Structure formats: structure tokens, C-alpha cells
mmCIF file of C-alpha atoms in Angstrom:
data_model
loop_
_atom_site.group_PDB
_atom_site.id
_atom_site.type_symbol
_atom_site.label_atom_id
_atom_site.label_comp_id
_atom_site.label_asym_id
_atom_site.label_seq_id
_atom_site.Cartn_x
_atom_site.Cartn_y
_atom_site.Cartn_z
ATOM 1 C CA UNK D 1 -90.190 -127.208 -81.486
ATOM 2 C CA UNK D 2 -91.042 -124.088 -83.242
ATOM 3 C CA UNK D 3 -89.059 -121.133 -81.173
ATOM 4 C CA UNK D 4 -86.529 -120.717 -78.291
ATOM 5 C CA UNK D 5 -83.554 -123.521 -77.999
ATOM 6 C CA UNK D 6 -85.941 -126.393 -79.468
ATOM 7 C CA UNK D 7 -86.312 -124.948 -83.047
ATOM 8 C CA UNK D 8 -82.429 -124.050 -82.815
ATOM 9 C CA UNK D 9 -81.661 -127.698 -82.552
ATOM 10 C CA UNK D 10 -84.449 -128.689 -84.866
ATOM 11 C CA UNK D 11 -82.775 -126.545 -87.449
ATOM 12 C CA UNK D 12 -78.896 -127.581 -86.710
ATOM 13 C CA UNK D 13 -80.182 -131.431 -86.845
ATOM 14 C CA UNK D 14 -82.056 -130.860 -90.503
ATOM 15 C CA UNK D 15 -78.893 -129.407 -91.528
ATOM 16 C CA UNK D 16 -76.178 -131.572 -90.763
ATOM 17 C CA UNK D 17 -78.710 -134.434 -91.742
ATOM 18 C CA UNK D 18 -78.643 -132.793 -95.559
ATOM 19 C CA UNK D 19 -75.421 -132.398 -95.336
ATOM 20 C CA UNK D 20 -74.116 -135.820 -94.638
ATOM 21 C CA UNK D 21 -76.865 -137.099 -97.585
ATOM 22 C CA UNK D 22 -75.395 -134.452 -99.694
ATOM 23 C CA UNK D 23 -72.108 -136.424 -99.178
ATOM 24 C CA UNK D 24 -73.246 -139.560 -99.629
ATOM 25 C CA UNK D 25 -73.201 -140.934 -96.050
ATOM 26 C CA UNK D 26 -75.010 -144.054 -94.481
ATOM 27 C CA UNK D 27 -77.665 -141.989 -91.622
ATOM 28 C CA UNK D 28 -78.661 -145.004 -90.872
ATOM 29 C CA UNK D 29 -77.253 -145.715 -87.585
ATOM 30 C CA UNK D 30 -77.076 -141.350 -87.231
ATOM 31 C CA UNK D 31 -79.440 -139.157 -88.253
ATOM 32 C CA UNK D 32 -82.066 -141.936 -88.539
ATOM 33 C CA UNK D 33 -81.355 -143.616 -85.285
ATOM 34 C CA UNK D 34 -83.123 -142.826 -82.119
ATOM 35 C CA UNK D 35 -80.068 -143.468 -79.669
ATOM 36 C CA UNK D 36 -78.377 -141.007 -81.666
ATOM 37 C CA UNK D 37 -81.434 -138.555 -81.466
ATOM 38 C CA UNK D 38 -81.467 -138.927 -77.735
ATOM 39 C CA UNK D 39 -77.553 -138.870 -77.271
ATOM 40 C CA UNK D 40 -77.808 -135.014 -79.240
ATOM 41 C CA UNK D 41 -81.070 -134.367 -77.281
ATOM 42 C CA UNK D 42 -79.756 -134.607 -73.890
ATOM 43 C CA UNK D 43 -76.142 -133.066 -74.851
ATOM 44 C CA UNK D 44 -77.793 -130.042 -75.883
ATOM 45 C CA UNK D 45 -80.649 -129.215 -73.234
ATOM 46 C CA UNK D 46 -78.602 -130.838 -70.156
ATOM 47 C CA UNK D 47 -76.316 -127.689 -70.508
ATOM 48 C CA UNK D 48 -79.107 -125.371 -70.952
ATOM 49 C CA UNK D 49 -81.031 -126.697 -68.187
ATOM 50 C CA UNK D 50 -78.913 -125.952 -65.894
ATOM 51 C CA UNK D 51 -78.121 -122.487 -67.563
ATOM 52 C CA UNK D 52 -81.617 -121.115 -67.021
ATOM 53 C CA UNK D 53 -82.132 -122.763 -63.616
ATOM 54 C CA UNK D 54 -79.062 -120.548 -62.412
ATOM 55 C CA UNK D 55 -80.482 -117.358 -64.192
ATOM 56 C CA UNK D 56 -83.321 -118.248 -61.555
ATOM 57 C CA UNK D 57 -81.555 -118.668 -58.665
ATOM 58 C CA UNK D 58 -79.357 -116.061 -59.501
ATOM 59 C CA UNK D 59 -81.633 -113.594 -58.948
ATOM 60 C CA UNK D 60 -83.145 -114.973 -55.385
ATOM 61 C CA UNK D 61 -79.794 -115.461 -53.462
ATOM 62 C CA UNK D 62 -79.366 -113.222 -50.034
ATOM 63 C CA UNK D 63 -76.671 -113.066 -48.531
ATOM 64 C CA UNK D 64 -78.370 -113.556 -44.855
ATOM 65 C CA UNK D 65 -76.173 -114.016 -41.903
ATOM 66 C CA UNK D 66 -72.817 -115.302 -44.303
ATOM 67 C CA UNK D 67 -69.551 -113.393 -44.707
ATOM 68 C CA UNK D 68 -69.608 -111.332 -48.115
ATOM 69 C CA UNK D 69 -66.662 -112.926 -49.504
ATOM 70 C CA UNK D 70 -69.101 -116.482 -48.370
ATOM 71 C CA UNK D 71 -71.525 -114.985 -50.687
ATOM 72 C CA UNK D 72 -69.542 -113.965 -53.323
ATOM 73 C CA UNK D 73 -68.428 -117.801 -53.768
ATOM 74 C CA UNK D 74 -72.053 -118.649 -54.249
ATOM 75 C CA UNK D 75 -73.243 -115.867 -56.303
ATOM 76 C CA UNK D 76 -69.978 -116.797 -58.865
ATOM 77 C CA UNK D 77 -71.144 -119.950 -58.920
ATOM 78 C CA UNK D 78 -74.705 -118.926 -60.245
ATOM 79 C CA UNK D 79 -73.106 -116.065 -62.076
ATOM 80 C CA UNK D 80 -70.627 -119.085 -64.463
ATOM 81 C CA UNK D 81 -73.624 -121.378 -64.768
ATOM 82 C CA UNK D 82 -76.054 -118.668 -65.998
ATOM 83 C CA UNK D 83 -73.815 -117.262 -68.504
ATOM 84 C CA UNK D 84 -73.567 -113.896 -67.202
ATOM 85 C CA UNK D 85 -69.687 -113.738 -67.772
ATOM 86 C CA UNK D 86 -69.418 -110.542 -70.310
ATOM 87 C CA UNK D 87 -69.303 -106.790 -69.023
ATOM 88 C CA UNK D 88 -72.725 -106.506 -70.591
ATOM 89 C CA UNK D 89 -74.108 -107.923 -67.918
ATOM 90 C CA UNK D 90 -72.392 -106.073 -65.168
ATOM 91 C CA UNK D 91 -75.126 -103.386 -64.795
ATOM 92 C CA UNK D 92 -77.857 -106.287 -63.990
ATOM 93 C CA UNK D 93 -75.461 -107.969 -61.695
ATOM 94 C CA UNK D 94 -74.671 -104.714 -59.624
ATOM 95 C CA UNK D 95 -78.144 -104.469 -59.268
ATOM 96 C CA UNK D 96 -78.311 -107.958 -57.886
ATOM 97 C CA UNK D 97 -75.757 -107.128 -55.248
ATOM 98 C CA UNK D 98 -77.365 -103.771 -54.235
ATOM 99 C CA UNK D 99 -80.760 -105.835 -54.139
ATOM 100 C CA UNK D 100 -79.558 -108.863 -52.428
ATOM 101 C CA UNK D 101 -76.953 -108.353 -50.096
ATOM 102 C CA UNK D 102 -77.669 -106.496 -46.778
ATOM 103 C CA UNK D 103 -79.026 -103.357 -46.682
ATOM 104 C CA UNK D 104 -76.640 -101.833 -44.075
ATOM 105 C CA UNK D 105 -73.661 -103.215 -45.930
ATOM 106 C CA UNK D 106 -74.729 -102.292 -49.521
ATOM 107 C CA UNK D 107 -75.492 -98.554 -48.061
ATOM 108 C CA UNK D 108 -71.556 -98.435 -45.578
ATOM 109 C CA UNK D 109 -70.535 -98.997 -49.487
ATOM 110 C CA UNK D 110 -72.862 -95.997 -51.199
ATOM 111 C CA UNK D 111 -72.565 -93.731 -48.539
ATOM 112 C CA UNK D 112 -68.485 -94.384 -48.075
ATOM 113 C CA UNK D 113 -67.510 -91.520 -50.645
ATOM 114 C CA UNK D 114 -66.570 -93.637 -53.562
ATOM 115 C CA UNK D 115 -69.310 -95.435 -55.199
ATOM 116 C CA UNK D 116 -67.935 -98.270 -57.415
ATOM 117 C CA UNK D 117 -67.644 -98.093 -60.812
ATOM 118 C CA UNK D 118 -67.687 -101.382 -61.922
ATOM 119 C CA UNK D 119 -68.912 -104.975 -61.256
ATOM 120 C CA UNK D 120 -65.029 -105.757 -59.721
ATOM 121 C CA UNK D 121 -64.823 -102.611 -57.112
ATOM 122 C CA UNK D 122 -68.538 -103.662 -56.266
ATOM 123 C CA UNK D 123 -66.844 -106.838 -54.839
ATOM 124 C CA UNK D 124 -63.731 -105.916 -53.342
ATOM 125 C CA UNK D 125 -65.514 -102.984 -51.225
ATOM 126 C CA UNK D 126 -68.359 -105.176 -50.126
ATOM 127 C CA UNK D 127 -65.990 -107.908 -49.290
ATOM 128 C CA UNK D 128 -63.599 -105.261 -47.472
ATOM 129 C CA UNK D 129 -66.352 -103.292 -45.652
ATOM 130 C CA UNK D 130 -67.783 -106.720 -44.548
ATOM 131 C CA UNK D 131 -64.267 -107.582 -43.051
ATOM 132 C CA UNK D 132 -63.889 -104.812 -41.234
ATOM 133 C CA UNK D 133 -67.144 -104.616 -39.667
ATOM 134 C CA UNK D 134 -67.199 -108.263 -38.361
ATOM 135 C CA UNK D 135 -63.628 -107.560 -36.838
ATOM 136 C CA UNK D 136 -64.852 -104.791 -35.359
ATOM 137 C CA UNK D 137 -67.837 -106.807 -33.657
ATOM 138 C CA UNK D 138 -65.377 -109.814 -32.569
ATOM 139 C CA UNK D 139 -63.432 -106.938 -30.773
ATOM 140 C CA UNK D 140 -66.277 -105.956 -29.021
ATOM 141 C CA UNK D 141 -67.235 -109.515 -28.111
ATOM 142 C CA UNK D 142 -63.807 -110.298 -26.950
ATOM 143 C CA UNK D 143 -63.725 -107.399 -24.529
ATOM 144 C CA UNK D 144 -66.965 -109.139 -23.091
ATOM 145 C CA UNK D 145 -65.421 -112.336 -22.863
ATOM 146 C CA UNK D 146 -62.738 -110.780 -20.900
ATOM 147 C CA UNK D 147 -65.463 -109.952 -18.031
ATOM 148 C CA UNK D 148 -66.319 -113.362 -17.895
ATOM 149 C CA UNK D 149 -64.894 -116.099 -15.100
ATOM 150 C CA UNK D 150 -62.213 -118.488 -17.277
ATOM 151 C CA UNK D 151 -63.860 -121.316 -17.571
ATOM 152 C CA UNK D 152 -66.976 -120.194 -19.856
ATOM 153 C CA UNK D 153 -64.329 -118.156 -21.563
ATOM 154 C CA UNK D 154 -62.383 -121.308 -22.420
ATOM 155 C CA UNK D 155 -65.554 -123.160 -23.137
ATOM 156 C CA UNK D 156 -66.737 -120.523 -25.059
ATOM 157 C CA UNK D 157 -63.605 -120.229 -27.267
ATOM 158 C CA UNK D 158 -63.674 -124.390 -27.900
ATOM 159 C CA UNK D 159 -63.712 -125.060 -31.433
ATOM 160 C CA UNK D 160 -64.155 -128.319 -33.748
ATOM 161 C CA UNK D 161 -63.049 -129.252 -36.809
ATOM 162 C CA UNK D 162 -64.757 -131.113 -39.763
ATOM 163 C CA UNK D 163 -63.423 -132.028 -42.899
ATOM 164 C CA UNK D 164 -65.168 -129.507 -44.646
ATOM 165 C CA UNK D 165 -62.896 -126.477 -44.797
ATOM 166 C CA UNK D 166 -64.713 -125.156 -41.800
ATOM 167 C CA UNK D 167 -64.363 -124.830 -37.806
ATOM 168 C CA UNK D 168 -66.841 -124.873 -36.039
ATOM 169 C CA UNK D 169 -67.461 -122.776 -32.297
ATOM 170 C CA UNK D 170 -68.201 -124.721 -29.323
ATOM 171 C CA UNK D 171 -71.977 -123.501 -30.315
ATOM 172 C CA UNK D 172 -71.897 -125.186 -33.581
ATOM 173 C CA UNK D 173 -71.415 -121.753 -35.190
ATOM 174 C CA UNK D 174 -69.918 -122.592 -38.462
ATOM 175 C CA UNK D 175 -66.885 -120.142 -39.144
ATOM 176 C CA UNK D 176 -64.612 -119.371 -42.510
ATOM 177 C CA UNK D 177 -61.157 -121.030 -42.204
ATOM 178 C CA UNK D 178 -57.985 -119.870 -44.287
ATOM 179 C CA UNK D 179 -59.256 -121.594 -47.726
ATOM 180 C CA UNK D 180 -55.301 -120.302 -48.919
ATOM 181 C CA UNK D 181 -54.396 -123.390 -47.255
ATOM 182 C CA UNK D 182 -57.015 -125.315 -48.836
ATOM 183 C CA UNK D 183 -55.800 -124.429 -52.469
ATOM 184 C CA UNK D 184 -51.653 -124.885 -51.304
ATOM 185 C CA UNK D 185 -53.140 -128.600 -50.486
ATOM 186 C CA UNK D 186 -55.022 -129.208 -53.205
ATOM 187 C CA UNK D 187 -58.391 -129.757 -51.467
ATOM 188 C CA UNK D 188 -62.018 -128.253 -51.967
ATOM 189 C CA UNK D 189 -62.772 -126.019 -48.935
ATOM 190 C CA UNK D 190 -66.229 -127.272 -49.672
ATOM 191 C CA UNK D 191 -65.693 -131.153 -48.722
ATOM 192 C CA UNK D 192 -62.263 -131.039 -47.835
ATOM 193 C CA UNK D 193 -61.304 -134.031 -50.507
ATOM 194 C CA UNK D 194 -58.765 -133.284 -53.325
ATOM 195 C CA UNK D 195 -58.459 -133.669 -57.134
ATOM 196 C CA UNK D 196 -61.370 -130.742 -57.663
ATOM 197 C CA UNK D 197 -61.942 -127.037 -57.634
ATOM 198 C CA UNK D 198 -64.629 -125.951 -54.820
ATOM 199 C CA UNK D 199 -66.964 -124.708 -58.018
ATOM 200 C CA UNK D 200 -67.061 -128.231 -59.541
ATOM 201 C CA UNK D 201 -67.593 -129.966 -56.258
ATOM 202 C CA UNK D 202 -69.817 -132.767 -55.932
ATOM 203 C CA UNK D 203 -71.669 -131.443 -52.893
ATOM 204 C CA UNK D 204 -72.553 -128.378 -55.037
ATOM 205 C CA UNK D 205 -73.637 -129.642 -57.706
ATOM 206 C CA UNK D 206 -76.085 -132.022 -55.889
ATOM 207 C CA UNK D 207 -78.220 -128.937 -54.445
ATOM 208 C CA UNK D 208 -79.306 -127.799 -58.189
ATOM 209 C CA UNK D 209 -82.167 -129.104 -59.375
ATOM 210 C CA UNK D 210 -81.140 -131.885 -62.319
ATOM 211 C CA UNK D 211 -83.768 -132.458 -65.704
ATOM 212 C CA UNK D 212 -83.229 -135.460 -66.482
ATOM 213 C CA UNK D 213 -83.210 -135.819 -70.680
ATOM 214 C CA UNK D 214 -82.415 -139.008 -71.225
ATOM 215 C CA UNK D 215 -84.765 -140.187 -68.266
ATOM 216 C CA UNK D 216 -87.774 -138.376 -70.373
ATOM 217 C CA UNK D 217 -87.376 -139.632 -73.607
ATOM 218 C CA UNK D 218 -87.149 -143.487 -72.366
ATOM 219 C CA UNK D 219 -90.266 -142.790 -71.156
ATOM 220 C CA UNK D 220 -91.567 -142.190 -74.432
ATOM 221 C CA UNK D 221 -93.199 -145.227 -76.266
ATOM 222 C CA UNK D 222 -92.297 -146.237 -79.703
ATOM 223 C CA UNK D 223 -94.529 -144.572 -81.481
ATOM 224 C CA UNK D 224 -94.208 -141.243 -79.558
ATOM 225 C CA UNK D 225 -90.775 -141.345 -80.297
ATOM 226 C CA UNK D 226 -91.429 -142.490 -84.623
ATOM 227 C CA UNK D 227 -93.713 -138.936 -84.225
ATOM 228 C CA UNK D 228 -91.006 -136.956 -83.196
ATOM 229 C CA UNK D 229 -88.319 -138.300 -85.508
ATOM 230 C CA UNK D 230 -90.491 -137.587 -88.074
ATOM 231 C CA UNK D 231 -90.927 -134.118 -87.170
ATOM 232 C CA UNK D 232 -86.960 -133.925 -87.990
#
């Protein structure tokens, strides 16, 4: 534990274990018990776990066939996790969107007369320009359908519903559904249940990849574990 987040807890545990000798206390069942090692352990590299697994996902999400404003509720997620919430990091995460999202969309946005200044207008034109262009393409679809005999228009123009937030076409295309009405319920457009905010949802948080701390240092035998307290 000699660099990186390791030697910063090694140092903040050697501290407040002075301290509370300083004062007089009993460390025994503290600073001189391995529960309480392991209980510190895991609440302090849980978090950052998770941190730099979303700095690496971060940087490997595509937008693909989803709506912008679709992506956008991904890439925030990543963007919380990792950190990246100060306008110091705005520059990087432009370049993530110009990198990431589709080409013809990113350059409808460059080439559009305004290039945005900022992180925010970055957002609301991709998510605008994105809007308008899959309108545009339902038109053009709809003006097909209207060619077509009535009953593959109706069949065609079946949808389902889940309780996910989303409908679904009669070809199991999975389409965005008015997630205002989500949030004036109370429910998570994710899974469609209530009492949480789509960002903390269960189903979300299953599909990052977990370290386990307290899992690992069970593992460890007894005397492994006497080594490392006494590295402390």
C-alpha cells in the first residue's frame, strides 16, 4: 500500500489510530480489530471501485441505434459514478460525445452554424437534432404505410406494453415512451416500480461489474490477515 488510494487509507488509518491513543482510548475492539479493519476497508474501495470502473466505461459507450436523449441517460449515469461532475472536465467529455455518438449526428451539429460552447449546448443540440431527424424519417415511413393494404398497416402499427417504461412495435422494436408520466407517478422508466429514481435503479446497477471487498479479505487466512494489520 505504498501509492494511489491504498497508501491514502494507510495514512488516514495510522492517523486516527494515534489520535485516539493520544486521547487515551481503548483500540481494542477499533483500530486493533480486524472486523473493524475490514468494515473501513470495504467502505472505502467499494466507492472507488465503482468510480474507476465508470471512468472505463465511460469512455467506450456508443450511442448505436438509441435515441440521443436514450444515450444521454446512460452516459450521465457513467458521467455521476466516475466523478466527472466539475466544468473541468467538460472539454474531455465533449470529446467523448464528438467521439462516441454518431458520426452523421455529431457533424448535422458542427456543420449547423453554431458550434456549442459548452458541455450543456453539446446536449441540448444533439438531443434536438436527433429529434428532428427521427421525426423526419417516421414521416417518411408513414407516407409508405399509407401505400400499403389496411390490414399490414394495422398490424404494422400494433404495439405492446411492458412494465418497463417502454412500448414495444408489433416487431418487438423497443420505443421511448413519455418518461414525464413516469416521474408525475413516481415510477422508474427503467423497471416501471416506484419508490426510486431511474439512476439508482436496481436493474442498473446489476449490469456494473461489483469487487467484492469484504468477499476478498474473508478469504484471507489468519495469518495473512495478522501481516497486514501489522503493516498498519
Amino acid at each position: 500500500m505504498k501509492e494511489g488510494e491504498a497508501a491514502a487509507f494507510r495514512t488516514d488509518w495510522l492517523e486516527n489510530r494515534v489520535d485516539a491513543q493520544q486521547l487515551g482510548l481503548d483500540i481494542t475492539n477499533t483500530y486493533g480489530s480486524w472486523p473493524y479493519f475490514a468494515d473501513k476497508m470495504e467502505e472505502r474501495f467499494k466507492d472507488s471501485f465503482e468510480k474507476e470502473t465508470a471512468k472505463n466505461e465511460i469512455l467506450t459507450l456508443r450511442q448505436g441505434n438509441e435515441t440521443a436523449q436514450a444515450f444521454f441517460e446512460r452516459f450521465e449515469e457513467k458521467k455521476r459514478w466516475a466523478g466527472y461532475t466539475n466544468r473541468i472536465n467538460e472539454e474531455f467529455l465533449i470529446s467523448l460525445l464528438r467521439r462516441n455518438m454518431n458520426k452523421p449526428l455529431v457533424d448535422r451539429v458542427i456543420y449547423g452554424g453554431h458550434i456549442p460552447r459548452d458541455y450543456q449546448e453539446w446536449k441540448r443540440e444533439l438531443i434536438r437534432i436527433d429529434y428532428i431527424w427521427r421525426e423526419r424519417e417516421k414521416e417518411k415511413k408513414g407516407s409508405d404505410i399509407g401505400k400499403k393494404p389496411y390490414s399490414e398497416q394495422k398490424k404494422e402499427g400494433e404495439k405492446k406494453k411492458d412494465g418497463t417504461g417502454y412500448t414495444y412495435t408489433g416487431s418487438g422494436e423497443r420505443m421511448e415512451v413519455d418518461k414525464a408520466k413516469f416521474r408525475t407517478e413516481g415510477r422508474c422508466y427503467r423497471c416501471g416500480e416506484k419508490g426510486h429514481r431511474s439512476f439508482k435503479c436496481k436493474d442498473a446497477q446489476k449490469k456494473k461489474p461489483q469487487f467484492n471487498v469484504r468477499e476478498f479479505l474473508e478469504k484471507m487466512t489468519k495469518e495473512e490477515r495478522e501481516k497486514l494489520l501489522e503493516g498498519f
